[in-house]
Amino acid sequence: MHASLPEFDMPTEEQVHLAAESFRLLADPTRIKVLWALLQGESSVACLAELAGAAPTAVSQHLAKLRLAGLVKGRREGTFVYYSAADNHVRGLLAQALHHAEHVDRDITTDDHAHHPAS
């Protein structure tokens, strides 16, 4: 049935697994806070820990996982490492997730949004 649809397209198995891994890694409030802070600009572990309200060692572990997943990158300067979001795709992914969460929290449906574009 779906094969007969001219525009129908499924992602590859690798794409599905990589996307699922990204979502799995984002399924943590501290990681979301850290990643959102990094979308504002480059930062150190100590600063990110303060912003996220978490211990620096915990933030460092979160950053290591996010870096391995390709969601953040690090730049070494002497003994310090400064982190940043990997690219604008990360911004879009996180912004959409937070935007969706805001709509779910406020019980805004798609139809409501169409009638109230400023919401």
Short mmCIF file of C-alpha atoms in Angstrom, two decimals:
data_model
loop_
_atom_site.label_atom_id
_atom_site.label_comp_id
_atom_site.label_asym_id
_atom_site.label_seq_id
_atom_site.Cartn_x
_atom_site.Cartn_y
_atom_site.Cartn_z
CA MET A 1 0.00 0.00 0.00
CA HIS A 2 2.63 2.59 1.02
CA ALA A 3 4.88 1.65 -1.89
CA SER A 4 2.22 2.92 -4.27
CA LEU A 5 2.44 6.43 -2.78
CA PRO A 6 4.79 8.50 -4.97
CA GLU A 7 6.19 10.66 -2.14
CA PHE A 8 6.48 7.87 0.45
CA ASP A 9 9.98 7.46 1.86
CA MET A 10 11.35 5.57 4.86
CA PRO A 11 14.67 6.34 6.58
CA THR A 12 17.45 3.75 6.50
CA GLU A 13 18.00 1.46 9.48
CA GLU A 14 21.19 3.36 10.32
CA GLN A 15 19.35 6.71 10.28
CA VAL A 16 16.64 5.30 12.56
CA HIS A 17 19.18 3.92 15.05
CA LEU A 18 21.23 7.15 15.10
CA ALA A 19 18.10 9.26 15.60
CA ALA A 20 16.91 6.97 18.40
CA GLU A 21 20.32 7.24 20.08
CA SER A 22 20.17 11.05 19.89
CA PHE A 23 16.70 11.06 21.46
CA ARG A 24 17.85 8.61 24.13
CA LEU A 25 20.74 10.89 25.05
CA LEU A 26 18.45 13.91 25.18
CA ALA A 27 16.06 12.14 27.55
CA ASP A 28 17.71 13.75 30.58
CA PRO A 29 16.84 17.17 32.05
CA THR A 30 20.47 18.04 32.86
CA ARG A 31 21.58 17.24 29.32
CA ILE A 32 18.81 19.40 27.90
CA LYS A 33 19.85 22.32 30.13
CA VAL A 34 23.52 21.87 29.22
CA LEU A 35 22.77 21.63 25.53
CA TRP A 36 20.48 24.67 25.62
CA ALA A 37 23.20 26.67 27.40
CA LEU A 38 25.70 25.60 24.74
CA LEU A 39 23.36 26.83 22.03
CA GLN A 40 23.81 30.30 23.55
CA GLY A 41 27.58 30.04 23.11
CA GLU A 42 30.75 28.23 24.07
CA SER A 43 31.15 27.37 27.75
CA SER A 44 33.28 25.54 30.30
CA VAL A 45 32.21 22.63 32.48
CA ALA A 46 32.17 24.83 35.61
CA CYS A 47 29.89 27.41 34.01
CA LEU A 48 27.60 24.72 32.58
CA ALA A 49 27.38 23.03 35.98
CA GLU A 50 26.25 26.29 37.56
CA LEU A 51 23.67 26.92 34.81
CA ALA A 52 22.32 23.37 35.00
CA GLY A 53 22.35 23.21 38.80
CA ALA A 54 24.47 20.07 38.75
CA ALA A 55 27.89 18.97 39.97
CA PRO A 56 30.78 19.61 37.55
CA THR A 57 31.67 15.89 37.53
CA ALA A 58 28.12 14.99 36.48
CA VAL A 59 28.11 17.67 33.76
CA SER A 60 31.47 16.42 32.52
CA GLN A 61 30.05 12.89 32.18
CA HIS A 62 26.99 14.21 30.35
CA LEU A 63 29.22 16.22 27.99
CA ALA A 64 31.32 13.15 27.21
CA LYS A 65 28.21 11.25 26.13
CA LEU A 66 26.84 14.18 24.13
CA ARG A 67 30.23 14.58 22.43
CA LEU A 68 30.37 10.89 21.49
CA ALA A 69 26.89 11.24 19.97
CA GLY A 70 28.08 14.19 17.91
CA LEU A 71 25.74 16.66 19.63
CA VAL A 72 28.51 18.79 21.18
CA LYS A 73 32.15 19.50 20.39
CA GLY A 74 35.04 20.56 22.55
CA ARG A 75 37.91 22.99 22.00
CA ARG A 76 41.00 22.71 24.18
CA GLU A 77 42.73 25.87 25.35
CA GLY A 78 45.62 25.01 27.64
CA THR A 79 44.21 22.86 30.42
CA PHE A 80 40.62 23.99 29.82
CA VAL A 81 38.08 22.55 27.40
CA TYR A 82 35.36 24.80 26.07
CA TYR A 83 32.25 23.13 24.72
CA SER A 84 29.74 24.21 22.09
CA ALA A 85 26.78 22.70 20.25
CA ALA A 86 27.91 20.65 17.27
CA ASP A 87 25.82 22.47 14.65
CA ASN A 88 22.52 24.19 13.87
CA HIS A 89 20.76 20.83 13.53
CA VAL A 90 21.15 20.45 17.30
CA ARG A 91 19.52 23.86 17.78
CA GLY A 92 16.56 22.86 15.60
CA LEU A 93 16.13 19.52 17.33
CA LEU A 94 16.17 20.97 20.82
CA ALA A 95 14.09 24.04 19.93
CA GLN A 96 11.39 21.83 18.40
CA ALA A 97 11.37 19.54 21.46
CA LEU A 98 11.04 22.50 23.84
CA HIS A 99 8.41 24.15 21.65
CA HIS A 100 6.42 20.92 21.61
CA ALA A 101 6.77 20.58 25.39
CA GLU A 102 5.45 24.12 25.85
CA HIS A 103 2.39 23.31 23.73
CA VAL A 104 1.75 20.05 25.57
CA ASP A 105 2.15 21.84 28.92
CA ARG A 106 -0.31 24.55 27.92
CA ASP A 107 -2.61 22.05 26.16
CA ILE A 108 -2.36 23.86 22.82
CA THR A 109 -3.47 21.80 19.87
CA THR A 110 -2.44 22.28 16.26
CA ASP A 111 -5.88 23.68 15.48
CA ASP A 112 -5.61 26.18 18.36
CA HIS A 113 -2.20 27.25 17.08
CA ALA A 114 -3.60 27.86 13.60
CA HIS A 115 -6.18 30.25 15.06
CA HIS A 116 -3.65 31.95 17.36
CA PRO A 117 -0.34 32.20 15.50
CA ALA A 118 1.27 34.29 18.25
CA SER A 119 0.97 31.45 20.81
#
